[in-house]
Each structure stands twice: as C-alpha cells, then as structure tokens.
CSV table of C-alpha atoms in Angstrom, one decimal:
chain,number,residue,atom,x,y,z
A,1,UNK,CA,2.1,-13.4,93.2
A,2,UNK,CA,3.9,-10.8,91.4
A,3,UNK,CA,4.2,-7.4,92.9
A,4,UNK,CA,3.0,-5.4,89.7
A,5,UNK,CA,0.1,-7.8,90.0
A,6,UNK,CA,-1.1,-7.5,93.6
A,7,UNK,CA,-0.7,-3.6,93.0
A,8,UNK,CA,-3.1,-3.7,90.3
A,9,UNK,CA,-5.6,-5.9,92.3
A,10,UNK,CA,-5.2,-3.7,95.2
A,11,UNK,CA,-6.1,-0.6,92.9
A,12,UNK,CA,-9.3,-2.4,91.6
A,13,UNK,CA,-10.3,-3.4,95.1
A,14,UNK,CA,-10.0,0.3,96.0
A,15,UNK,CA,-12.4,1.3,93.2
A,16,UNK,CA,-9.4,3.2,92.0
A,17,UNK,CA,-9.5,1.4,88.4
A,18,UNK,CA,-12.2,-0.4,86.7
A,19,UNK,CA,-12.3,-4.1,86.1
A,20,UNK,CA,-11.6,-3.3,82.2
A,21,UNK,CA,-8.8,-1.4,83.2
A,22,UNK,CA,-7.4,-3.7,85.5
A,23,UNK,CA,-8.0,-6.5,82.5
A,24,UNK,CA,-5.7,-4.1,80.3
A,25,UNK,CA,-3.1,-3.7,83.1
A,26,UNK,CA,-2.8,-7.4,83.6
A,27,UNK,CA,-2.7,-8.2,79.7
A,28,UNK,CA,0.2,-5.6,79.4
A,29,UNK,CA,1.9,-7.3,82.4
A,30,UNK,CA,1.8,-10.9,80.9
A,31,UNK,CA,4.7,-10.6,78.2
A,32,UNK,CA,6.8,-9.7,81.4
A,33,UNK,CA,5.4,-12.6,83.2
A,34,UNK,CA,6.4,-15.1,80.4
A,35,UNK,CA,9.8,-13.8,80.1
A,36,UNK,CA,10.4,-13.9,83.9
A,37,UNK,CA,9.3,-17.4,83.7
A,38,UNK,CA,11.6,-18.2,80.8
A,39,UNK,CA,14.6,-16.6,82.9
A,40,UNK,CA,13.1,-18.7,85.7
A,41,UNK,CA,13.0,-21.9,84.0
A,42,UNK,CA,16.6,-21.3,83.1
A,43,UNK,CA,18.1,-21.2,86.2
A,44,UNK,CA,16.3,-24.2,87.3
A,45,UNK,CA,18.6,-27.4,87.4
A,46,UNK,CA,17.9,-29.7,84.7
A,47,UNK,CA,16.4,-27.1,82.6
A,48,UNK,CA,19.6,-26.3,80.5
A,49,UNK,CA,19.4,-29.9,79.1
A,50,UNK,CA,16.0,-29.3,78.1
A,51,UNK,CA,16.8,-26.0,76.2
A,52,UNK,CA,20.1,-27.5,74.5
A,53,UNK,CA,17.9,-30.7,73.6
A,54,UNK,CA,15.5,-28.2,71.9
A,55,UNK,CA,18.5,-26.5,70.2
A,56,UNK,CA,19.6,-29.7,69.3
A,57,UNK,CA,16.5,-30.8,67.8
A,58,UNK,CA,16.8,-27.9,65.5
A,59,UNK,CA,19.9,-29.1,64.2
A,60,UNK,CA,20.3,-29.3,60.8
A,61,UNK,CA,23.5,-30.8,60.1
A,62,UNK,CA,25.9,-33.2,61.4
A,63,UNK,CA,29.6,-32.1,61.0
A,64,UNK,CA,32.5,-34.2,61.2
A,65,UNK,CA,36.0,-32.7,61.6
A,66,UNK,CA,39.2,-34.6,61.3
A,67,UNK,CA,42.4,-33.2,61.8
A,68,UNK,CA,45.4,-35.7,61.1
A,69,UNK,CA,49.1,-35.5,61.0
A,70,UNK,CA,50.6,-38.1,59.3
A,71,UNK,CA,54.4,-37.7,59.3
A,72,UNK,CA,54.5,-34.1,59.2
A,73,UNK,CA,52.1,-33.9,56.5
A,74,UNK,CA,48.8,-32.3,57.9
A,75,UNK,CA,45.6,-33.2,56.5
A,76,UNK,CA,41.9,-32.1,57.4
A,77,UNK,CA,38.9,-33.5,56.7
A,78,UNK,CA,35.6,-31.5,56.8
A,79,UNK,CA,32.2,-33.1,56.2
A,80,UNK,CA,28.7,-31.8,56.5
A,81,UNK,CA,25.7,-34.1,56.1
A,82,UNK,CA,22.2,-32.9,56.3
A,83,UNK,CA,20.1,-34.4,59.1
A,84,UNK,CA,17.4,-34.5,56.5
A,85,UNK,CA,19.8,-36.9,54.5
A,86,UNK,CA,20.7,-39.1,57.4
A,87,UNK,CA,16.8,-39.5,58.4
A,88,UNK,CA,16.4,-40.7,54.9
A,89,UNK,CA,18.9,-43.2,55.3
A,90,UNK,CA,17.6,-44.6,58.1
A,91,UNK,CA,14.4,-45.1,56.7
A,92,UNK,CA,16.0,-46.3,53.6
A,93,UNK,CA,17.1,-49.4,55.9
A,94,UNK,CA,13.1,-50.1,56.3
A,95,UNK,CA,12.8,-50.9,52.4
A,96,UNK,CA,15.3,-54.1,53.0
A,97,UNK,CA,13.2,-57.2,53.3
A,98,UNK,CA,12.8,-59.0,56.7
A,99,UNK,CA,13.8,-62.1,55.0
A,100,UNK,CA,17.3,-60.2,54.0
A,101,UNK,CA,17.6,-58.5,57.6
A,102,UNK,CA,19.2,-62.2,59.1
A,103,UNK,CA,21.6,-62.7,56.1
A,104,UNK,CA,23.0,-58.8,56.6
A,105,UNK,CA,23.4,-58.9,60.1
A,106,UNK,CA,25.2,-62.1,60.1
A,107,UNK,CA,27.7,-61.0,57.3
A,108,UNK,CA,28.3,-57.5,58.6
A,109,UNK,CA,29.0,-59.5,62.1
A,110,UNK,CA,31.5,-61.3,59.9
A,111,UNK,CA,33.3,-58.3,59.2
A,112,UNK,CA,33.3,-56.8,62.4
A,113,UNK,CA,30.3,-54.8,62.3
A,114,UNK,CA,28.0,-55.7,65.1
A,115,UNK,CA,24.7,-54.3,63.9
A,116,UNK,CA,20.9,-55.2,63.8
A,117,UNK,CA,19.2,-53.8,60.9
A,118,UNK,CA,15.9,-54.4,62.3
A,119,UNK,CA,16.9,-52.0,65.3
A,120,UNK,CA,17.8,-48.9,63.3
A,121,UNK,CA,14.8,-46.5,63.6
A,122,UNK,CA,14.6,-43.1,62.7
A,123,UNK,CA,13.7,-42.8,66.6
A,124,UNK,CA,17.5,-44.0,67.4
A,125,UNK,CA,19.0,-41.2,65.3
A,126,UNK,CA,16.8,-38.6,67.4
A,127,UNK,CA,18.0,-40.4,70.6
A,128,UNK,CA,21.8,-40.1,69.1
A,129,UNK,CA,21.3,-36.4,68.0
A,130,UNK,CA,20.2,-35.8,71.8
A,131,UNK,CA,23.4,-37.4,73.1
A,132,UNK,CA,25.8,-36.2,70.5
A,133,UNK,CA,26.6,-33.0,72.3
A,134,UNK,CA,30.4,-32.6,71.1
A,135,UNK,CA,32.1,-35.8,70.8
A,136,UNK,CA,35.7,-35.5,70.5
A,137,UNK,CA,38.0,-38.3,70.1
A,138,UNK,CA,42.1,-38.1,69.8
A,139,UNK,CA,43.7,-40.7,68.0
A,140,UNK,CA,47.3,-40.8,69.1
A,141,UNK,CA,49.5,-43.9,66.6
A,142,UNK,CA,53.3,-44.1,66.6
A,143,UNK,CA,53.8,-41.8,63.6
A,144,UNK,CA,50.3,-40.4,63.3
A,145,UNK,CA,48.0,-37.9,65.4
A,146,UNK,CA,44.3,-37.3,64.5
A,147,UNK,CA,41.9,-35.5,66.3
A,148,UNK,CA,38.2,-36.2,65.4
A,149,UNK,CA,35.0,-34.0,66.3
A,150,UNK,CA,31.5,-35.2,65.4
A,151,UNK,CA,28.6,-32.7,66.7
A,152,UNK,CA,25.6,-31.5,65.5
A,153,UNK,CA,24.6,-27.7,64.3
B,1,UNK,CA,14.1,-29.0,48.1
B,2,UNK,CA,15.9,-31.3,45.3
B,3,UNK,CA,19.8,-30.3,44.4
B,4,UNK,CA,20.0,-27.4,42.1
B,5,UNK,CA,23.9,-26.7,41.7
B,6,UNK,CA,26.7,-29.0,42.6
B,7,UNK,CA,30.4,-27.4,43.1
B,8,UNK,CA,33.3,-29.5,42.6
B,9,UNK,CA,36.9,-28.6,43.1
B,10,UNK,CA,40.2,-30.6,42.6
B,11,UNK,CA,43.7,-29.5,43.1
B,12,UNK,CA,46.4,-32.1,43.0
B,13,UNK,CA,50.5,-31.3,42.6
B,14,UNK,CA,50.4,-31.6,39.0
B,15,UNK,CA,46.4,-30.6,38.4
B,16,UNK,CA,44.4,-27.8,39.0
B,17,UNK,CA,40.8,-27.6,38.6
B,18,UNK,CA,39.2,-24.4,38.5
B,19,UNK,CA,36.1,-24.6,40.9
B,20,UNK,CA,33.1,-26.3,38.8
B,21,UNK,CA,29.4,-25.3,39.5
B,22,UNK,CA,27.2,-28.3,37.8
B,23,UNK,CA,23.8,-27.1,36.9
B,24,UNK,CA,22.0,-30.3,38.1
B,25,UNK,CA,18.6,-28.6,37.5
B,26,UNK,CA,19.4,-29.3,33.7
B,27,UNK,CA,19.0,-32.9,34.9
B,28,UNK,CA,15.7,-32.5,35.9
B,29,UNK,CA,13.9,-32.2,32.4
B,30,UNK,CA,15.5,-36.0,31.3
B,31,UNK,CA,15.0,-37.3,34.7
B,32,UNK,CA,11.0,-36.0,34.2
B,33,UNK,CA,11.0,-37.8,30.7
B,34,UNK,CA,12.3,-41.1,32.2
B,35,UNK,CA,10.4,-41.2,35.2
B,36,UNK,CA,7.4,-43.5,34.1
B,37,UNK,CA,10.1,-45.9,33.3
B,38,UNK,CA,11.6,-45.2,36.5
B,39,UNK,CA,8.5,-45.7,38.4
B,40,UNK,CA,7.9,-49.1,36.5
B,41,UNK,CA,11.3,-50.3,37.7
B,42,UNK,CA,10.9,-49.1,41.4
B,43,UNK,CA,7.3,-50.9,41.0
B,44,UNK,CA,8.3,-54.2,39.6
B,45,UNK,CA,11.5,-54.1,42.4
B,46,UNK,CA,9.3,-53.4,45.3
B,47,UNK,CA,7.1,-55.7,44.4
B,48,UNK,CA,9.5,-58.7,44.1
B,49,UNK,CA,10.8,-57.4,47.4
B,50,UNK,CA,7.2,-57.0,49.1
B,51,UNK,CA,7.2,-53.8,49.9
B,52,UNK,CA,5.1,-50.8,49.4
B,53,UNK,CA,6.1,-49.1,46.2
B,54,UNK,CA,4.8,-45.9,47.4
B,55,UNK,CA,7.0,-45.9,50.5
B,56,UNK,CA,9.8,-47.0,48.3
B,57,UNK,CA,9.2,-43.9,46.2
B,58,UNK,CA,9.1,-41.6,49.3
B,59,UNK,CA,12.3,-43.1,50.6
B,60,UNK,CA,14.1,-42.2,47.4
B,61,UNK,CA,12.4,-38.8,47.2
B,62,UNK,CA,13.7,-37.9,50.6
B,63,UNK,CA,17.0,-38.9,50.1
B,64,UNK,CA,17.2,-36.9,47.2
B,65,UNK,CA,15.8,-33.8,48.9
B,66,UNK,CA,18.1,-34.6,51.7
B,67,UNK,CA,21.3,-34.0,49.2
B,68,UNK,CA,21.4,-30.0,49.5
B,69,UNK,CA,23.3,-28.8,52.4
B,70,UNK,CA,26.2,-31.7,51.8
B,71,UNK,CA,29.9,-30.5,52.0
B,72,UNK,CA,32.8,-32.6,51.9
B,73,UNK,CA,36.4,-31.0,51.8
B,74,UNK,CA,39.4,-32.9,52.1
B,75,UNK,CA,42.6,-31.2,52.1
B,76,UNK,CA,46.1,-32.3,52.7
B,77,UNK,CA,49.4,-30.3,52.1
B,78,UNK,CA,49.4,-30.8,48.4
B,79,UNK,CA,45.9,-31.8,47.3
B,80,UNK,CA,42.5,-30.8,47.8
B,81,UNK,CA,39.0,-31.8,47.1
B,82,UNK,CA,36.1,-29.7,47.5
B,83,UNK,CA,32.3,-31.2,47.0
B,84,UNK,CA,29.3,-29.3,48.0
B,85,UNK,CA,25.7,-29.7,46.9
B,86,UNK,CA,23.6,-26.7,46.7
C-alpha cells in the first residue's frame, strides 16, 4: 500500500479526519498513483514494445528514404505515403472478384512476385506496421551504393 | 478529407518550373456534376464483377480521402521532382 494512502487511513482510524475528508484526500492522490503506475509499468520488462506498438498504432505515414550514389552522382528519394491510403489500397484488393484471384496469383508468380491476393487483408498491414520499427537496407553494387530506410512516423 | 491542393515542382538542367499550386478543389464542382454518371458506371461494373457497389464506392472514396499528405521528392545532382498532395 502507498505510504500516503496508509497515513490517510491511519488518520481516519484515529478519528483525526472524517470519512468525507479521507475520501477527498484519497481522490487527490489518484493522479499521482496513476502516474506512478504508468512510470512503473514503463520500467517493467516487455512494457516497452507495448508502448512502442501504441505509438506505431498512431503512425500516420510510411516513409521511404533512398540515398543512392550512382557513379559519384548522389540521388535521393523521399516518399511519404499516408497510412490511410495504404489501408484503402489493401481494401482495394478485396474488390477483385474471387474468380480473378487465381489467375492474378499465377501471373504474379510468373513475373517473380509470389503473392497470394486472397491473403492480403487490412490486419496484415497492421501487423506489418507493428513489425516495421525502422527497417534499413544497405545495397552495395559494383559502382553503386544505396541505402534504403523504411519506417513509420 | 479529399485533396484540395497539389504542389508540383520540376527542375531539370535546361528546364526550371516554378513551384505550382494546383487547386484540386476546383475539380470538385465538375466531379459533383458527373457523379451520377460515375455512379451508374461503378454500379454496372460492380454488378458485372459480382461485388457490392456500395463497397466499391466506399473503397474508392477512402482511396481519394487517403491522398492528402502524400509527398514524393526525387532529386539528383541536376534535376528535382516534387509532388505533394494537400
């Protein structure tokens, strides 16, 4: 039990304060208690990713940054896509008639994209966002160097 | 919120275009006028594809409303392209 809470209850038991006064004092303590609990929860192992996940749930944009150096010529690409647009895009897949799914899957596979359209669901996107903390890919080719960063913000 | 402005800028070695602010909200009026025709077309296509026309409209509307905030900026040593949708 919290020390302040104990003191209030002891004062109530000793008759120094009334029940109403004790209630007011306990109520006044509550924000501190909530803050302390939140602070404590933040120190618990495993609570970090939860708070990060909550932060990512609020992510509004997907950002893709590419910094490439092609034969000494620097090229930068900065793309910011709203999450709302990505979600809508995923929902667009649900409009494709079921009859067309198999044909599309086969055509995509033939072109080196092993994708199953029926498995694209909005939940998958949320899962991807959860796992997409800060992805960074370094590409080293013979005369080209590129760094690709993908993250949510 | 549907897009109201688009910002476009293109710079090339022999071509320099000032930053253009395109008022997309001016397209709302003609879009509103042709909306009955668009609705009939979407309805017909949805029926042909055996999907709910309301669902199709909802998806297209959410795509349209998802565009604001899009930002694409590509720059090289000599050229630059910027597209923003507000």
